[in-house]
PDB file of C-alpha atoms and ligand atoms in Angstrom:
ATOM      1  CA  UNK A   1     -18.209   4.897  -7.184  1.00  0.00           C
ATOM      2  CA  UNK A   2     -15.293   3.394  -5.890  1.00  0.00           C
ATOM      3  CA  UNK A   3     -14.141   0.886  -8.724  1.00  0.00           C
ATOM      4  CA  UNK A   4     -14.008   3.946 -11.371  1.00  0.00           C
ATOM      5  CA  UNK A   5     -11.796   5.597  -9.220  1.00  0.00           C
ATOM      6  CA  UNK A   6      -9.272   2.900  -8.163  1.00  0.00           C
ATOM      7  CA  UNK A   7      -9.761   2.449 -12.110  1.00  0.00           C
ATOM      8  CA  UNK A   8      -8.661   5.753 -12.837  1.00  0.00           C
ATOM      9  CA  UNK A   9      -5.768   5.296 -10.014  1.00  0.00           C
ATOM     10  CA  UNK A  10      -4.581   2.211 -11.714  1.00  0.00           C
ATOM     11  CA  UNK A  11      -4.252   4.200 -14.453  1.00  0.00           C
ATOM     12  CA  UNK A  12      -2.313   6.784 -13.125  1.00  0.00           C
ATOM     13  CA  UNK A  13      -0.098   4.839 -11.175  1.00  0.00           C
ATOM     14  CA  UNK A  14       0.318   2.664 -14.667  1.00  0.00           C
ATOM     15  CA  UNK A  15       1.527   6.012 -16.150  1.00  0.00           C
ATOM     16  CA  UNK A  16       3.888   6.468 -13.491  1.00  0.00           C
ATOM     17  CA  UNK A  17       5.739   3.149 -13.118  1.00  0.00           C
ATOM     18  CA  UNK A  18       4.299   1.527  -9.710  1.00  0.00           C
ATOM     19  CA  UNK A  19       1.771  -0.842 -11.505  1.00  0.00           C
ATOM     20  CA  UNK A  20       3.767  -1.905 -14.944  1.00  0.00           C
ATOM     21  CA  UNK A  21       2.207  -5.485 -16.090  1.00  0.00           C
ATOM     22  CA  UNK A  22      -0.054  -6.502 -13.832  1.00  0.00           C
ATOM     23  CA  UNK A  23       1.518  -5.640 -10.450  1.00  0.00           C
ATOM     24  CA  UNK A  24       0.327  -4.673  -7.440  1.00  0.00           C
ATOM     25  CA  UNK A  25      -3.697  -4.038  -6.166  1.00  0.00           C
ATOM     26  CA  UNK A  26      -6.334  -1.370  -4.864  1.00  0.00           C
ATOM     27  CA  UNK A  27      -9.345  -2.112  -2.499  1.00  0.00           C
ATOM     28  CA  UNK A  28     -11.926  -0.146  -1.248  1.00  0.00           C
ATOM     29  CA  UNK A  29     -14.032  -1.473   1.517  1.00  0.00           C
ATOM     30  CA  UNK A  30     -17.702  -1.572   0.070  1.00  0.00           C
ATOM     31  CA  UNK A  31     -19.179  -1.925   3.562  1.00  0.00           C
ATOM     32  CA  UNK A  32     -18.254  -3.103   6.831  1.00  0.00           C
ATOM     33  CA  UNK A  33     -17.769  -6.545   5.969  1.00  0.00           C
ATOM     34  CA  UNK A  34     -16.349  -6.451   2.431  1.00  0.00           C
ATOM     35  CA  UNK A  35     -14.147  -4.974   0.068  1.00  0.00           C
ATOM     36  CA  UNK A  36     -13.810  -4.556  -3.649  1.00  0.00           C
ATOM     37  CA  UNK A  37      -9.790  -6.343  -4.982  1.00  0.00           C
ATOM     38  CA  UNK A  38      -8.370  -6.079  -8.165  1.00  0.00           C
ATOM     39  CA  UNK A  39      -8.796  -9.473  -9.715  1.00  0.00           C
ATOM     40  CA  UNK A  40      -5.422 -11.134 -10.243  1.00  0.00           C
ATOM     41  CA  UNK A  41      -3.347 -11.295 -13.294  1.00  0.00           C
ATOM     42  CA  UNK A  42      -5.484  -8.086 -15.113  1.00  0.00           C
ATOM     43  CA  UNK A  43      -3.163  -5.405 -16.491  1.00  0.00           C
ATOM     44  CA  UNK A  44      -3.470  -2.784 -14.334  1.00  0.00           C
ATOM     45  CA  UNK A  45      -3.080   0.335 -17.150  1.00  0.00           C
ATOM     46  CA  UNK A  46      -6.133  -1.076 -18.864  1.00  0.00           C
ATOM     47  CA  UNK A  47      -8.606  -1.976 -16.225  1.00  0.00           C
ATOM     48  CA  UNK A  48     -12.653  -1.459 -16.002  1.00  0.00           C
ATOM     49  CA  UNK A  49     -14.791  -1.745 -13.439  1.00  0.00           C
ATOM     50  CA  UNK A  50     -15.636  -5.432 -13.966  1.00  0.00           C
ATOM     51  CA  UNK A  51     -11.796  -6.313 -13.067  1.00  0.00           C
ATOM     52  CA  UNK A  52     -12.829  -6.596  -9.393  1.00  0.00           C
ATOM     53  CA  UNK A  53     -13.629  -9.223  -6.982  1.00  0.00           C
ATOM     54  CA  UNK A  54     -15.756  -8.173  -3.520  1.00  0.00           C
ATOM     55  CA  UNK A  55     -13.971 -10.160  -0.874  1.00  0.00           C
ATOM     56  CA  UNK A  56     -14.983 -10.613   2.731  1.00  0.00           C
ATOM     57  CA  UNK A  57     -13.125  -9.928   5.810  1.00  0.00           C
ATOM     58  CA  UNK A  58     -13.180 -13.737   6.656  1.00  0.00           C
ATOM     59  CA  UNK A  59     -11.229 -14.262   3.340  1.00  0.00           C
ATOM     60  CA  UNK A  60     -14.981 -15.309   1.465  1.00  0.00           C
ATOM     61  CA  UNK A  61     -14.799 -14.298  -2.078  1.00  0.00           C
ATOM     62  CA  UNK A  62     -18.680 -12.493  -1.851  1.00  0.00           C
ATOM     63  CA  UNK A  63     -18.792 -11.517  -5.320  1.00  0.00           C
ATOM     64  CA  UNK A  64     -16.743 -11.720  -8.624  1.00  0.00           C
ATOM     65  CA  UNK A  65     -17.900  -9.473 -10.817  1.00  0.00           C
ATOM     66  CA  UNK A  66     -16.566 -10.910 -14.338  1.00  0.00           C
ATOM     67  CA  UNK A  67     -17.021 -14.361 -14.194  1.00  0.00           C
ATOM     68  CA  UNK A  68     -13.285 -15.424 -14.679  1.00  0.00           C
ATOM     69  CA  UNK A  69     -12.117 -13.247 -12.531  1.00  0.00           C
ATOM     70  CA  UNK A  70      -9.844 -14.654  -9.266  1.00  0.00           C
ATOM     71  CA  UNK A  71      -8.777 -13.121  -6.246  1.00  0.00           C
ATOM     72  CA  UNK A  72      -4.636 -12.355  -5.969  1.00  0.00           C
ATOM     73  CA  UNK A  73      -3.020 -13.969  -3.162  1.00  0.00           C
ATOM     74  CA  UNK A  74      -1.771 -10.328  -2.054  1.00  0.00           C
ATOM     75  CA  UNK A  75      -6.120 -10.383  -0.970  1.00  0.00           C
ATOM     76  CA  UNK A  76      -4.382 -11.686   2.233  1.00  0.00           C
ATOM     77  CA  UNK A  77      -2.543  -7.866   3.112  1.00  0.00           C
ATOM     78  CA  UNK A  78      -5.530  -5.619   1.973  1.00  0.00           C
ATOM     79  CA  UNK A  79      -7.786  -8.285   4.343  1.00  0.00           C
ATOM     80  CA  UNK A  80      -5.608  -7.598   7.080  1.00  0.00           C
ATOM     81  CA  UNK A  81      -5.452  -3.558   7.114  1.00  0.00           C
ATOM     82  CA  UNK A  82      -8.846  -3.300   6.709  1.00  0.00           C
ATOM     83  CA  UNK A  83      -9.148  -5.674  10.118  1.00  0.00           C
ATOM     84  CA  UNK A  84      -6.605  -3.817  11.634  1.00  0.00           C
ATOM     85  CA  UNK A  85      -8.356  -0.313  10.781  1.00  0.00           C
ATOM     86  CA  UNK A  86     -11.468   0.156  11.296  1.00  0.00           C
ATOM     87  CA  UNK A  87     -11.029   3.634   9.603  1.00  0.00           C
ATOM     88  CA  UNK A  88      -9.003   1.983   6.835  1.00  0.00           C
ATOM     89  CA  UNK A  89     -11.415   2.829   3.563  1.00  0.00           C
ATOM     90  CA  UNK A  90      -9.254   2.060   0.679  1.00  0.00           C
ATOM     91  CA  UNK A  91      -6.011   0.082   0.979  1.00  0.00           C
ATOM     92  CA  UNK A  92      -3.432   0.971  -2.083  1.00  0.00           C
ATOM     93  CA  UNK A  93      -0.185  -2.019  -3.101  1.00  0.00           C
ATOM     94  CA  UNK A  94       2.169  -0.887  -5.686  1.00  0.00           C
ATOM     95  CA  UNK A  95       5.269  -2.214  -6.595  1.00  0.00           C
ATOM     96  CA  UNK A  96       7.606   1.216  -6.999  1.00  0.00           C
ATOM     97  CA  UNK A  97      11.542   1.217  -7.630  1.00  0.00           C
ATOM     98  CA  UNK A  98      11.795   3.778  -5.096  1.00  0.00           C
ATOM     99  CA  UNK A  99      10.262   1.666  -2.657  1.00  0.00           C
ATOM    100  CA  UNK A 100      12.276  -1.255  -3.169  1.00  0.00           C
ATOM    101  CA  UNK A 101      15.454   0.773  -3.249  1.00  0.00           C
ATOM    102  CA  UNK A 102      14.658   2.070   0.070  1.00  0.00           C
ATOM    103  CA  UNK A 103      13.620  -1.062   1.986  1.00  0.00           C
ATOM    104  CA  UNK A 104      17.359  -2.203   1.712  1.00  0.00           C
ATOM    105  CA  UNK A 105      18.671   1.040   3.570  1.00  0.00           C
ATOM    106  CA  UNK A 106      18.768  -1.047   6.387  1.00  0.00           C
ATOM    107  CA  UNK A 107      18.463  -4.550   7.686  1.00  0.00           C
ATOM    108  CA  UNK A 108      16.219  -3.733  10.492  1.00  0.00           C
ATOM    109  CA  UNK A 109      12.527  -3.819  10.564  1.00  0.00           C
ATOM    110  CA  UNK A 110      11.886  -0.248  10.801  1.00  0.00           C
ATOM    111  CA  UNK A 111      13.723   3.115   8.223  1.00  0.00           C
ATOM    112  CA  UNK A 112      14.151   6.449   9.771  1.00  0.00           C
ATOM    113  CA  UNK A 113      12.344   9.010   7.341  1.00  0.00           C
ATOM    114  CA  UNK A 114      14.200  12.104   6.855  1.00  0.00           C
ATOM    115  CA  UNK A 115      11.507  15.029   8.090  1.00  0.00           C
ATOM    116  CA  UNK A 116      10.427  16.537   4.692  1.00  0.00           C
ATOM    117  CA  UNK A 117       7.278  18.796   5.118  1.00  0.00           C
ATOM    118  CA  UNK A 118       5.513  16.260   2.407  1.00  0.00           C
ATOM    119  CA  UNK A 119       4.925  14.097   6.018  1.00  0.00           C
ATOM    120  CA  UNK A 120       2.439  16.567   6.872  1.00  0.00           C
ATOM    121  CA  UNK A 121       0.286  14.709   4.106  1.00  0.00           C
ATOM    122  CA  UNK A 122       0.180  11.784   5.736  1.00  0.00           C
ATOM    123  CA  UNK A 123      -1.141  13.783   9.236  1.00  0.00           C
ATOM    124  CA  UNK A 124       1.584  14.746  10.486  1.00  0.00           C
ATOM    125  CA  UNK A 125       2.378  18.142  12.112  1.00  0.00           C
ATOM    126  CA  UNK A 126       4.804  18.310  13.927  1.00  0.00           C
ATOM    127  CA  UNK A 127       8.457  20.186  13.691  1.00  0.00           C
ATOM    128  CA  UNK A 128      11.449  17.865  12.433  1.00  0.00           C
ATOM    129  CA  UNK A 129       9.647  14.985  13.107  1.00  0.00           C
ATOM    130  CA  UNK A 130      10.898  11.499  13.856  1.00  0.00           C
ATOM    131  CA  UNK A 131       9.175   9.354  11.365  1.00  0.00           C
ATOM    132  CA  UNK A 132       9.780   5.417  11.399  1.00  0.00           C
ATOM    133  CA  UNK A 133       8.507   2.844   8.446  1.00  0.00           C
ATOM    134  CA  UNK A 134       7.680  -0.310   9.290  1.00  0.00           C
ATOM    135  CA  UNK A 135       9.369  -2.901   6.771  1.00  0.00           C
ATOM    136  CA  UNK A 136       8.437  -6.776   6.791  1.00  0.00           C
ATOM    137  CA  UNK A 137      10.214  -9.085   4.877  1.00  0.00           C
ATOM    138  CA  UNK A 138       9.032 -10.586   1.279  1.00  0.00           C
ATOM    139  CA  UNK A 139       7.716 -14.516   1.654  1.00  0.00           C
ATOM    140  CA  UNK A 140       6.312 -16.568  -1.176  1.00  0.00           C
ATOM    141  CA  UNK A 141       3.702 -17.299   0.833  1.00  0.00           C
ATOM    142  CA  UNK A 142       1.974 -13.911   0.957  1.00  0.00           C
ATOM    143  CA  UNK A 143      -0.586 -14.441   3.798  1.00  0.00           C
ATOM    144  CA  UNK A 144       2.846 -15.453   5.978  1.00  0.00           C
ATOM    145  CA  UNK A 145       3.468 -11.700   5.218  1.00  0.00           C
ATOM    146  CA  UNK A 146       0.223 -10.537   6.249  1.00  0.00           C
ATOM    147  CA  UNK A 147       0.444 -12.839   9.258  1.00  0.00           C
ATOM    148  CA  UNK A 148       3.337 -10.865  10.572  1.00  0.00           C
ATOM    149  CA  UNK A 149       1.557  -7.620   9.959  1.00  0.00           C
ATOM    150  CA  UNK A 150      -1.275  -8.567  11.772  1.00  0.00           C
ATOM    151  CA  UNK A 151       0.854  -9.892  14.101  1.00  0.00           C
ATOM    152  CA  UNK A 152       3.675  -6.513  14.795  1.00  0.00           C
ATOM    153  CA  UNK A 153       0.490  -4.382  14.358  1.00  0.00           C
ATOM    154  CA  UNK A 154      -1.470  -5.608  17.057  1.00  0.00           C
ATOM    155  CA  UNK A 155       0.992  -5.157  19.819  1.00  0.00           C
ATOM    156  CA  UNK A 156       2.095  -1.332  18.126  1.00  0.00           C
ATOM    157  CA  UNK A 157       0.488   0.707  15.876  1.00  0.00           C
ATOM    158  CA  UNK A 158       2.320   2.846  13.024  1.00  0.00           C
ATOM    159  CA  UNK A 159       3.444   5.988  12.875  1.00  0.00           C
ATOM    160  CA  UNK A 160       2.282   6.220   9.466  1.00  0.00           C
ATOM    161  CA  UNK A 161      -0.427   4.656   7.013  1.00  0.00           C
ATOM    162  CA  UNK A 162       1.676   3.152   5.207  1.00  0.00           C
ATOM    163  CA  UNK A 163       4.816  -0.100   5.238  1.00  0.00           C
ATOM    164  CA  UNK A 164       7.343  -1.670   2.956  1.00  0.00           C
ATOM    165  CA  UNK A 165       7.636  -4.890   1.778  1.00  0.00           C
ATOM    166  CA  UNK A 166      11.311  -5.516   0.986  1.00  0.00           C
ATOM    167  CA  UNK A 167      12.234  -5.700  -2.555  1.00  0.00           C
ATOM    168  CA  UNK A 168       8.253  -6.054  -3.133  1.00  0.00           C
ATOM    169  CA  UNK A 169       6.752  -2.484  -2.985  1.00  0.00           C
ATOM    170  CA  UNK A 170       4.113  -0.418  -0.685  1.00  0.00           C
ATOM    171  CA  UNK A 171       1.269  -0.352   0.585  1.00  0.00           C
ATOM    172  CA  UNK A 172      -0.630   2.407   2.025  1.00  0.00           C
ATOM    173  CA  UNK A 173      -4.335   2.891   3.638  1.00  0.00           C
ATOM    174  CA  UNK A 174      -6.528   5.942   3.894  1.00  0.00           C
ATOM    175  CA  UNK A 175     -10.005   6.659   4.850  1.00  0.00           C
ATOM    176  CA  UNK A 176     -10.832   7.331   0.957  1.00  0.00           C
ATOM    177  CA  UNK A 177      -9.565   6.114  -2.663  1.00  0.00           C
ATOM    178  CA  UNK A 178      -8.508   9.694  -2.821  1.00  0.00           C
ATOM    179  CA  UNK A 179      -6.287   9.473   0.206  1.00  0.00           C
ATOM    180  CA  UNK A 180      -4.913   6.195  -0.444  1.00  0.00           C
ATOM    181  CA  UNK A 181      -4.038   8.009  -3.991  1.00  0.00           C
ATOM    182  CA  UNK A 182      -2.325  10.649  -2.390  1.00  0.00           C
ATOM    183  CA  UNK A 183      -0.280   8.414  -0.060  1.00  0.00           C
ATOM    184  CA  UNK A 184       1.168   6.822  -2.579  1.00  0.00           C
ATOM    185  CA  UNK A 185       2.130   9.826  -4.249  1.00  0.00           C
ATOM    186  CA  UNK A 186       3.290  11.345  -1.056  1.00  0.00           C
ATOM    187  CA  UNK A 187       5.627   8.044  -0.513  1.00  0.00           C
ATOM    188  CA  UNK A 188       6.906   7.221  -3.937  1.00  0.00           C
ATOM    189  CA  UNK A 189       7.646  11.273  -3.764  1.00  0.00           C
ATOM    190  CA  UNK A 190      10.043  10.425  -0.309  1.00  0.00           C
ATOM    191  CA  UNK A 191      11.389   7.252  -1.149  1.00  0.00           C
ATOM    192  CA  UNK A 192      12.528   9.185  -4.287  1.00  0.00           C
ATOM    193  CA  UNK A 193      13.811  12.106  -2.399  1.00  0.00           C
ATOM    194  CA  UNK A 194      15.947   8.979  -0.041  1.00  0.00           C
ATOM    195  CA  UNK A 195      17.115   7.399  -3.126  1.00  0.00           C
ATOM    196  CA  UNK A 196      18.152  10.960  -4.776  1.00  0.00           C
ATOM    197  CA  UNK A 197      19.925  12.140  -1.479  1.00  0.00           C
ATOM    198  CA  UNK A 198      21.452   8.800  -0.791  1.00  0.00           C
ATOM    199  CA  UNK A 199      23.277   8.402  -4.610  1.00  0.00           C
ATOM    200  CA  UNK A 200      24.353  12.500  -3.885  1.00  0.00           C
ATOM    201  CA  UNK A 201      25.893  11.726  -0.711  1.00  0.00           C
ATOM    202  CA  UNK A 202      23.261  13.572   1.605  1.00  0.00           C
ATOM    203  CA  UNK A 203      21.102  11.841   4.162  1.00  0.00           C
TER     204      UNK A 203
HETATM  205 ZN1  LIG B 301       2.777  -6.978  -4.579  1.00  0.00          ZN
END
């Protein structure tokens, strides 16, 4: 089921840097009204399957699973995507180094992707392709960021599954727990490539 393997994930992301303490979440929609959050404040390299909360898409905490366990503001983003998406099955938020190096390449809303063949994970097949990120800026108040997703979103859709939240981390959506896994990997894997190329003096 689901919560083992966003268990497993937070594992592996644990391993790899993007979920040290207790940051970041993974979701998995559990039907078409509800998905299954990361509680807030659990560590995420030593989670089980009781460490989740079933939220609705109105915001409704449904279900809590352990009975101390409280939903983490960043509920508002995963809430949001899955609104957004109607294909959206998991939603993935880590907070990686590479990502937050990245998302002060530029001041703009939007970073230019340089067209490595790992896009074609994410869907995308086409030759040298033009590949934009979407960034939003990091508020306190994290449903004012998922307010201005919702709200850039609606009038344009992504090029990819995936945005930045400046000096905060990424977040990514795929139809599966598996996919959202791999999007992460595929993202940490080019933000790492941007950070590499930039500190050697390539693009
Ligand atoms: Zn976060």
């Amino acid at each position: 089921m689901s919560r083992e393997q966003m268990v497993e994930h937070a594992r592996l992301f644990y391993d790899q840097g993007t979920m040290v303490g207790t940051a970041g979440n993974l979701s998995a929609r559990a039907d078409d009204d509800s998905f299954w959050i990361t509680a807030s404040g659990r560590q995420k390299g030593q989670l089980s399957t009781g460490d989740f909360i079933r939220v609705g898409l109105n915001g409704d905490v449904v279900e809590v699973g352990a009975s101390d366990n409280k939903p983490s503001a960043e509920t508002s983003i995963h809430r949001i995507v899955y609104e957004l998406f109607e294909d959206a099955g998991a939603c993935y938020h880590v907070h990686s180094i590479h990502a937050n190096l990245v998302s002060n390449m530029t001041d703009g809303n939007q970073l230019e992707l340089p067209p490595l063949e790992m896009l074609k994970g994410f869907g995308i097949w086409e030759q040298d392709p033009l590949i934009q990120i979407e960034i939003f800026e990091n508020h306190l108040d994290v449903p004012r960021i998922a307010r201005e997703i919702q709200l850039r979103f609606a009038h344009k859709s992504p090029q990819l599954a995936a945005l930045l939240i400046r000096n905060h981390g990424v977040t990514v959506w795929g139809r599966s727990t598996e996919e959202a896994k791999v999007y992460i990997e595929l993202s940490e894997y080019i933000f790492r490539y941007m950070t590499l190329a930039k500190q050697t003096g390539m693009r």
